[in-house]
Short mmCIF file of C-alpha atoms in Angstrom, two decimals:
data_model
loop_
_atom_site.label_atom_id
_atom_site.label_comp_id
_atom_site.label_asym_id
_atom_site.label_seq_id
_atom_site.Cartn_x
_atom_site.Cartn_y
_atom_site.Cartn_z
CA UNK A 13 26.69 8.12 50.97
CA UNK A 14 29.22 6.61 48.58
CA UNK A 15 28.10 9.06 45.88
CA UNK A 16 29.43 11.92 48.00
CA UNK A 17 32.95 10.51 47.83
CA UNK A 18 32.64 10.20 44.04
CA UNK A 19 32.39 14.02 43.72
CA UNK A 20 35.60 14.94 41.89
CA UNK A 21 36.43 18.10 43.87
CA UNK A 22 36.37 16.52 47.32
CA UNK A 23 40.08 15.79 47.04
CA UNK A 24 42.83 18.27 47.84
CA UNK A 25 42.58 20.21 44.55
CA UNK A 26 41.26 23.78 44.24
CA UNK A 27 41.92 24.62 47.90
CA UNK A 28 42.80 28.22 47.03
CA UNK A 29 39.48 28.64 45.23
CA UNK A 30 37.44 27.27 48.15
CA UNK A 31 39.38 29.46 50.59
CA UNK A 32 38.57 32.51 48.45
CA UNK A 33 34.87 31.60 48.46
CA UNK A 34 34.88 31.14 52.25
CA UNK A 35 36.73 34.43 52.69
CA UNK A 36 34.15 36.20 50.52
CA UNK A 37 31.35 34.60 52.58
CA UNK A 38 32.94 35.75 55.83
CA UNK A 39 33.27 39.33 54.63
CA UNK A 40 29.84 39.38 53.01
CA UNK A 41 28.09 38.64 56.33
CA UNK A 42 30.65 40.35 58.59
CA UNK A 43 31.49 37.14 60.43
CA UNK A 44 34.82 35.85 61.79
CA UNK A 45 34.25 32.28 60.52
CA UNK A 46 33.07 30.70 57.27
CA UNK A 47 33.32 27.11 56.08
CA UNK A 48 32.27 24.52 53.53
CA UNK A 49 30.92 21.47 55.34
CA UNK A 50 30.42 17.95 54.00
CA UNK A 51 27.84 15.67 55.63
CA UNK A 52 28.22 11.90 55.74
CA UNK A 53 25.86 9.40 57.34
CA UNK A 54 26.99 10.08 60.90
CA UNK A 55 29.58 12.85 60.75
CA UNK A 56 30.36 16.30 59.36
CA UNK A 57 33.79 17.33 58.11
CA UNK A 58 35.11 20.42 56.35
CA UNK A 59 36.34 20.91 52.82
CA UNK A 60 37.53 24.39 53.81
CA UNK A 61 37.43 26.63 56.93
CA UNK A 62 38.59 30.22 57.42
CA UNK A 63 38.68 32.01 60.78
CA UNK A 64 39.20 29.11 63.19
CA UNK A 65 40.14 25.44 63.41
CA UNK A 66 37.24 22.99 63.19
CA UNK A 67 37.50 19.23 63.45
CA UNK A 68 35.21 16.46 62.26
CA UNK A 69 32.10 16.29 64.45
CA UNK A 70 29.04 14.04 64.87
CA UNK A 71 26.27 14.90 62.42
CA UNK A 72 23.77 15.50 65.24
CA UNK A 73 25.97 18.36 66.52
CA UNK A 74 26.00 20.10 63.14
CA UNK A 75 24.06 23.27 62.33
CA UNK A 76 24.48 22.37 58.66
CA UNK A 77 22.43 19.20 59.11
CA UNK A 78 19.45 21.55 59.34
CA UNK A 79 20.56 23.67 56.37
CA UNK A 80 20.82 20.68 54.04
CA UNK A 81 17.18 19.73 54.68
CA UNK A 82 15.83 22.72 52.77
CA UNK A 83 16.35 24.42 49.44
CA UNK A 84 16.29 27.85 51.11
CA UNK A 85 19.06 29.56 53.08
CA UNK A 86 18.97 29.03 56.83
CA UNK A 87 19.54 32.24 58.79
CA UNK A 88 19.49 32.30 62.61
CA UNK A 89 20.18 35.80 64.01
CA UNK A 90 20.62 34.47 67.58
CA UNK A 91 21.17 30.74 68.06
CA UNK A 92 20.67 31.02 71.83
CA UNK A 93 17.12 32.30 71.29
CA UNK A 94 16.17 29.50 68.90
CA UNK A 95 14.67 26.39 70.59
CA UNK A 96 16.36 24.14 68.01
CA UNK A 97 19.84 25.30 68.99
CA UNK A 98 19.84 26.84 72.46
CA UNK A 99 21.04 23.57 74.08
CA UNK A 100 23.57 22.86 71.32
CA UNK A 101 27.13 22.32 72.63
CA UNK A 102 28.38 25.06 70.29
CA UNK A 103 25.80 27.48 71.71
CA UNK A 104 25.28 26.60 75.40
CA UNK A 105 27.56 27.92 78.18
CA UNK A 106 30.83 26.03 78.37
CA UNK A 107 31.29 25.92 74.59
CA UNK A 108 32.31 28.60 72.09
CA UNK A 109 28.81 30.12 72.48
CA UNK A 110 28.08 30.65 68.80
CA UNK A 111 25.27 33.10 68.19
CA UNK A 112 24.81 33.95 64.50
CA UNK A 113 24.52 31.42 61.67
CA UNK A 114 23.74 31.77 57.97
CA UNK A 115 24.14 28.95 55.46
CA UNK A 116 22.97 27.59 52.12
CA UNK A 117 22.75 23.92 51.07
CA UNK A 118 25.15 22.54 48.49
CA UNK A 119 23.07 20.61 45.95
CA UNK A 120 24.80 18.73 43.14
CA UNK A 121 23.32 18.62 39.64
CA UNK A 122 22.29 15.03 40.42
CA UNK A 123 20.10 16.31 43.27
CA UNK A 124 22.46 14.99 45.95
CA UNK A 125 22.67 17.29 48.97
CA UNK A 126 26.16 16.93 50.34
CA UNK A 127 26.71 19.85 52.74
CA UNK A 128 26.58 23.60 53.10
CA UNK A 129 28.42 26.91 52.78
CA UNK A 130 27.91 28.98 55.89
CA UNK A 131 29.11 31.86 58.07
CA UNK A 132 29.29 31.86 61.88
CA UNK A 133 29.74 34.52 64.55
CA UNK A 134 30.00 34.55 68.36
CA UNK A 135 27.63 37.52 68.62
CA UNK A 136 24.04 37.94 67.40
CA UNK A 137 23.31 39.80 64.16
CA UNK A 138 20.35 41.59 62.77
CA UNK A 139 18.62 39.57 60.08
CA UNK A 140 20.50 40.18 56.79
CA UNK A 141 18.68 41.77 53.89
CA UNK A 142 17.75 39.80 50.79
CA UNK A 143 20.75 41.03 48.77
CA UNK A 144 23.59 39.43 50.80
CA UNK A 145 21.62 36.21 51.21
CA UNK A 146 21.11 36.05 47.43
CA UNK A 147 24.88 36.52 47.00
CA UNK A 148 25.48 33.76 49.56
CA UNK A 149 23.29 31.43 47.48
CA UNK A 150 25.35 32.35 44.39
CA UNK A 151 28.56 31.54 46.28
CA UNK A 152 27.05 28.18 47.23
CA UNK A 153 26.41 27.42 43.57
CA UNK A 154 30.02 28.41 42.84
CA UNK A 155 31.19 25.83 45.38
CA UNK A 156 29.12 23.13 43.66
CA UNK A 157 30.42 24.15 40.23
CA UNK A 158 34.02 23.95 41.49
CA UNK A 159 33.43 20.56 43.09
CA UNK A 160 31.85 19.07 39.98
CA UNK A 161 34.32 20.61 37.53
CA UNK A 162 37.43 18.95 39.00
CA UNK A 163 38.92 16.06 36.97
CA UNK A 164 37.08 12.89 38.01
CA UNK A 165 38.97 10.15 39.82
CA UNK A 166 38.44 6.44 39.01
CA UNK A 167 35.88 4.96 41.39
CA UNK A 168 35.88 1.39 42.63
CA UNK A 169 32.81 -0.43 41.32
CA UNK A 170 32.84 -3.47 43.59
CA UNK A 171 30.54 -1.97 46.22
CA UNK A 172 28.12 -0.59 43.63
CA UNK A 173 27.92 -3.91 41.78
CA UNK A 174 27.33 -5.81 45.00
CA UNK A 175 24.52 -3.44 46.01
CA UNK A 176 23.02 -3.67 42.52
CA UNK A 177 23.06 -7.47 42.56
CA UNK A 178 21.42 -7.51 46.01
CA UNK A 179 18.76 -5.08 44.87
CA UNK A 180 17.97 -7.11 41.73
CA UNK A 181 17.68 -10.31 43.76
CA UNK A 182 15.34 -8.75 46.31
CA UNK A 183 13.19 -6.73 43.94
CA UNK A 184 12.76 -9.78 41.68
CA UNK A 185 11.28 -11.81 44.53
CA UNK A 186 9.21 -9.04 46.10
CA UNK A 187 7.60 -7.86 42.86
CA UNK A 188 7.00 -11.29 41.35
CA UNK A 189 4.95 -12.52 44.32
CA UNK A 190 2.11 -9.94 44.16
CA UNK A 191 2.30 -9.86 40.36
CA UNK A 192 1.74 -13.63 40.20
CA UNK A 193 -1.29 -13.38 42.51
CA UNK A 194 -2.66 -10.41 40.58
CA UNK A 195 -2.17 -12.10 37.19
CA UNK A 196 -3.77 -15.36 38.33
CA UNK A 197 -6.74 -13.60 39.92
CA UNK A 198 -7.39 -11.51 36.82
CA UNK A 199 -7.12 -14.58 34.54
CA UNK A 200 -9.69 -16.46 36.63
CA UNK A 201 -12.01 -13.45 36.67
CA UNK A 202 -11.63 -13.17 32.90
CA UNK A 203 -12.54 -16.84 32.46
CA UNK A 204 -15.77 -16.24 34.33
CA UNK A 205 -16.68 -13.02 32.56
CA UNK A 206 -20.37 -12.27 32.84
CA UNK A 207 -20.73 -14.21 36.07
CA UNK A 208 -20.95 -12.59 39.50
CA UNK A 209 -17.52 -11.49 40.68
CA UNK A 210 -15.72 -13.83 43.05
CA UNK A 211 -15.06 -11.83 46.26
CA UNK A 212 -11.92 -13.81 47.11
CA UNK A 213 -10.36 -13.22 43.70
CA UNK A 214 -11.19 -9.52 43.62
CA UNK A 215 -9.89 -9.13 47.17
CA UNK A 216 -6.63 -10.93 46.30
CA UNK A 217 -6.16 -8.76 43.21
CA UNK A 218 -6.80 -5.55 45.14
CA UNK A 219 -4.42 -6.51 47.96
CA UNK A 220 -1.72 -7.40 45.42
CA UNK A 221 -2.10 -4.00 43.76
CA UNK A 222 -1.86 -2.28 47.15
CA UNK A 223 1.27 -4.31 47.91
CA UNK A 224 2.87 -3.30 44.62
CA UNK A 225 1.98 0.36 45.16
CA UNK A 226 3.48 0.26 48.66
CA UNK A 227 6.69 -1.33 47.34
CA UNK A 228 7.09 1.33 44.66
CA UNK A 229 6.38 4.17 47.10
CA UNK A 230 8.90 2.75 49.58
CA UNK A 231 11.62 2.55 46.91
CA UNK A 232 10.95 6.12 45.76
CA UNK A 233 10.77 7.45 49.30
CA UNK A 234 14.02 5.72 50.29
CA UNK A 235 15.77 6.99 47.17
CA UNK A 236 14.62 10.55 47.90
CA UNK A 237 15.78 10.31 51.51
CA UNK A 238 19.26 9.06 50.63
CA UNK A 239 19.82 11.81 48.05
CA UNK A 240 18.51 14.55 50.34
CA UNK A 241 15.43 15.28 48.24
CA UNK A 242 13.04 14.66 51.13
CA UNK A 243 12.23 17.92 52.88
CA UNK A 244 10.31 18.62 56.05
CA UNK A 245 6.85 20.18 56.13
CA UNK A 246 6.81 20.83 59.85
CA UNK A 247 3.71 21.59 61.88
CA UNK A 248 2.36 21.08 65.37
CA UNK A 249 0.86 17.59 65.66
CA UNK A 250 -0.89 15.63 68.38
CA UNK A 251 0.78 12.33 69.20
CA UNK A 252 -2.64 10.69 69.18
CA UNK A 253 -3.01 11.60 65.51
CA UNK A 254 0.36 10.02 64.69
CA UNK A 255 -0.43 6.78 66.50
CA UNK A 256 -3.92 6.59 65.01
CA UNK A 257 -2.37 5.43 61.72
CA UNK A 258 -1.04 2.21 63.30
CA UNK A 259 -3.09 1.78 66.49
CA UNK A 260 -5.49 -1.11 65.95
CA UNK A 261 -3.65 -2.36 62.85
CA UNK A 262 -4.37 -6.10 62.45
CA UNK A 263 -2.28 -8.13 60.00
CA UNK A 264 -0.97 -11.69 59.73
CA UNK A 265 2.57 -12.34 60.95
CA UNK A 266 5.07 -14.87 59.63
CA UNK A 267 3.08 -17.81 61.00
CA UNK A 268 -0.16 -16.55 59.47
CA UNK A 269 -1.67 -15.70 62.87
CA UNK A 270 -3.25 -12.27 63.11
CA UNK A 271 -1.51 -9.67 65.27
CA UNK A 272 -3.03 -6.44 66.55
CA UNK A 273 -1.11 -3.32 67.59
CA UNK A 274 -2.34 -1.69 70.79
CA UNK A 275 -1.68 1.73 72.35
CA UNK A 276 0.13 1.68 75.69
CA UNK A 277 -2.21 3.21 78.32
CA UNK A 278 0.73 4.99 80.01
CA UNK A 279 1.81 6.71 76.79
CA UNK A 280 2.25 10.49 77.13
CA UNK A 281 0.05 12.78 75.05
CA UNK A 282 1.34 16.14 73.84
CA UNK A 283 1.89 18.29 70.77
CA UNK A 284 5.12 18.07 68.80
CA UNK A 285 6.68 20.05 65.96
CA UNK A 286 7.44 17.65 63.08
CA UNK A 287 6.47 16.49 59.61
CA UNK A 288 3.41 14.27 60.24
CA UNK A 289 3.52 12.43 56.91
CA UNK A 290 7.18 11.45 57.28
CA UNK A 291 6.72 10.44 60.91
CA UNK A 292 3.68 8.31 60.04
CA UNK A 293 5.77 6.60 57.35
CA UNK A 294 8.48 5.86 59.93
CA UNK A 295 6.03 4.55 62.54
CA UNK A 296 4.26 2.41 59.94
CA UNK A 297 7.59 0.84 58.92
CA UNK A 298 8.36 0.07 62.57
CA UNK A 299 4.89 -1.45 63.06
CA UNK A 300 5.16 -3.67 59.98
CA UNK A 301 8.62 -4.79 61.07
CA UNK A 302 7.23 -5.82 64.46
CA UNK A 303 4.35 -7.72 62.80
CA UNK A 304 6.70 -9.52 60.39
CA UNK A 305 9.53 -10.31 62.78
CA UNK A 306 8.26 -9.73 66.33
CA UNK A 307 6.18 -11.50 68.94
CA UNK A 308 2.41 -11.74 69.24
CA UNK A 309 2.03 -8.81 71.68
CA UNK A 310 2.76 -5.46 70.02
CA UNK A 311 2.27 -2.02 71.54
CA UNK A 312 3.02 1.59 70.63
CA UNK A 313 3.57 4.57 72.86
CA UNK A 314 5.51 7.69 73.73
CA UNK A 315 7.53 8.82 76.73
CA UNK A 316 9.99 11.51 77.78
CA UNK A 317 13.49 10.38 78.72
CA UNK A 318 15.53 11.81 81.63
CA UNK A 319 16.75 14.70 79.45
CA UNK A 320 13.28 15.60 78.22
CA UNK A 321 13.74 14.09 74.76
CA UNK A 322 10.63 12.53 73.26
CA UNK A 323 10.73 8.80 72.49
CA UNK A 324 8.17 7.24 70.15
CA UNK A 325 8.34 3.46 70.27
CA UNK A 326 6.95 0.19 68.95
CA UNK A 327 7.51 -2.82 71.25
CA UNK A 328 6.86 -6.52 70.95
CA UNK A 329 7.53 -9.57 73.11
CA UNK A 330 9.63 -11.35 70.49
CA UNK A 331 13.38 -11.81 70.31
CA UNK A 332 15.58 -11.22 67.28
CA UNK A 333 16.82 -14.35 65.57
CA UNK A 334 20.43 -15.36 66.22
CA UNK A 335 21.60 -14.42 62.72
CA UNK A 336 20.31 -10.84 62.99
CA UNK A 337 23.09 -8.26 63.31
CA UNK A 338 21.77 -5.12 65.03
CA UNK A 339 24.44 -3.01 63.39
CA UNK A 340 23.08 -4.01 59.94
CA UNK A 341 19.41 -3.41 60.64
CA UNK A 342 19.75 0.08 59.19
CA UNK A 343 21.30 -1.02 55.88
CA UNK A 344 19.07 -1.10 52.77
CA UNK A 345 18.11 -4.40 51.14
CA UNK A 346 19.33 -6.40 54.15
CA UNK A 347 17.14 -7.75 56.94
CA UNK A 348 19.63 -7.63 59.78
CA UNK A 349 22.28 -9.77 58.08
CA UNK A 350 23.44 -11.43 54.90
CA UNK A 351 21.07 -11.87 51.97
CA UNK A 352 21.16 -15.67 52.43
CA UNK A 353 19.21 -15.21 55.69
CA UNK A 354 16.23 -13.56 53.99
CA UNK A 355 12.87 -15.20 53.63
CA UNK A 356 9.53 -14.18 52.20
CA UNK A 357 8.63 -12.23 55.33
CA UNK A 358 11.33 -9.63 54.91
CA UNK A 359 10.03 -7.15 52.35
CA UNK A 360 12.69 -5.02 50.69
CA UNK A 361 14.62 -4.37 53.87
CA UNK A 362 14.03 -0.63 53.37
CA UNK A 363 11.67 0.06 56.29
CA UNK A 364 14.22 0.61 59.06
CA UNK A 365 16.82 2.34 56.85
CA UNK A 366 14.11 4.70 55.60
CA UNK A 367 12.93 5.28 59.17
CA UNK A 368 16.45 6.17 60.23
CA UNK A 369 16.80 8.70 57.38
CA UNK A 370 13.48 10.36 58.18
CA UNK A 371 14.30 10.55 61.89
CA UNK A 372 17.73 12.05 61.17
CA UNK A 373 16.03 14.73 59.05
CA UNK A 374 14.19 15.68 62.25
CA UNK A 375 17.48 15.93 64.16
CA UNK A 376 16.68 12.75 66.09
CA UNK A 377 18.03 9.24 66.57
CA UNK A 378 16.62 5.84 65.67
CA UNK A 379 17.65 2.76 67.62
CA UNK A 380 16.55 -0.80 68.35
CA UNK A 381 16.78 -2.07 71.93
CA UNK A 382 16.65 -5.75 72.80
CA UNK A 383 16.11 -7.44 76.16
CA UNK A 384 15.28 -10.94 77.37
CA UNK A 385 11.59 -10.06 77.28
CA UNK A 386 11.29 -8.36 73.90
CA UNK A 387 12.40 -5.82 71.32
CA UNK A 388 11.70 -2.09 71.12
CA UNK A 389 12.27 0.19 68.10
CA UNK A 390 12.62 3.80 69.28
CA UNK A 391 12.46 7.19 67.57
CA UNK A 392 14.10 9.74 69.86
CA UNK A 393 13.35 13.38 69.01
CA UNK A 394 15.18 16.35 70.60
CA UNK A 395 13.50 18.14 73.49
CA UNK A 396 13.06 21.38 71.56
CA UNK A 397 10.47 19.72 69.31
CA UNK A 398 8.10 19.60 72.29
CA UNK A 399 8.78 23.22 73.26
CA UNK A 400 7.64 25.05 70.11
CA UNK A 401 4.99 27.56 71.26
CA UNK A 402 1.48 27.30 69.94
CA UNK A 403 0.76 29.82 67.13
CA UNK A 404 -0.83 33.00 68.40
CA UNK A 405 -4.55 33.31 67.71
CA UNK A 406 -5.98 36.54 66.38
CA UNK A 407 -7.77 38.65 68.95
CA UNK A 408 -11.29 39.82 68.29
CA UNK A 409 -11.86 43.53 68.23
#
């Protein structure tokens, strides 16, 4: 999220302008509160607030974390009637009991989604007409223009250079390996042109191409997720369909021995509201991580925790190596620690960071638990994602 802090207008300048925009937003939607929120990796803070005092809060408690996921305005006439928000601390009894919310994402010209402009009320509203929501979107663009027009401040380059050097070192190794295999296989096939194709060479070439394609897709997907370009295409999905993509997967681990992923027989089966493609990407990354770094017994499953949240997990009977730092497992281009600890098993180190981004887009948490008997990577999704009603079917006359 360093690019967020490089936005010129996130300093103390232009406060009067941002206050005027928030005041216009408040009056436009007849709400007591309006604010400009800025989202970081784990927290939300406010560039400007009118109507009440708001302090920095965890990202998972933010309404705006939902707004920033889409290019369209998010309007919720009654937060207490929406399954996504009815248990939210700002909505549930004991809190301020917010009811109405309307917001638009703030998208920089670079494509970076950094926050939202929104209005809030403690009583429900009727759904606004198209005209005020269109004006709200215009005010959001005015916020972005003001942020980007401020005189730029010098930015320290040390962190960027370090990340760039790490990326070059990793991408050089990861791309050269399949390219070398592919080039050698094609050269040998070329030398024997006219003869029957060698199955081993053609297989090696095909697998190398698949590896390269997967690397490129992972880089693009991770880049999109970190800039906010990934959006959710939510639908009701069966858990069995999600796990089918990795259940039965058989691949060689670090030692070369084949490992097979099995479905836990006690895994719960239900329908969940989510983006199936993104969730399959996350589960696949977790599965490959377990194959590369875990034990020889790998299982997948789902369960409900004590609060009703859904946990999707990949477990193995291996233990993390001593050099692995759990706190760094979610950083890109690093496999749980310093670059000097990498080996050829590690891939780009983007799987778990990408998984975390995709899970956060769903309003969930991603964590890795370790015990004396094994390691478990867990996607925890909020309870409301299991409570979305099935779509009504048309009745026959």
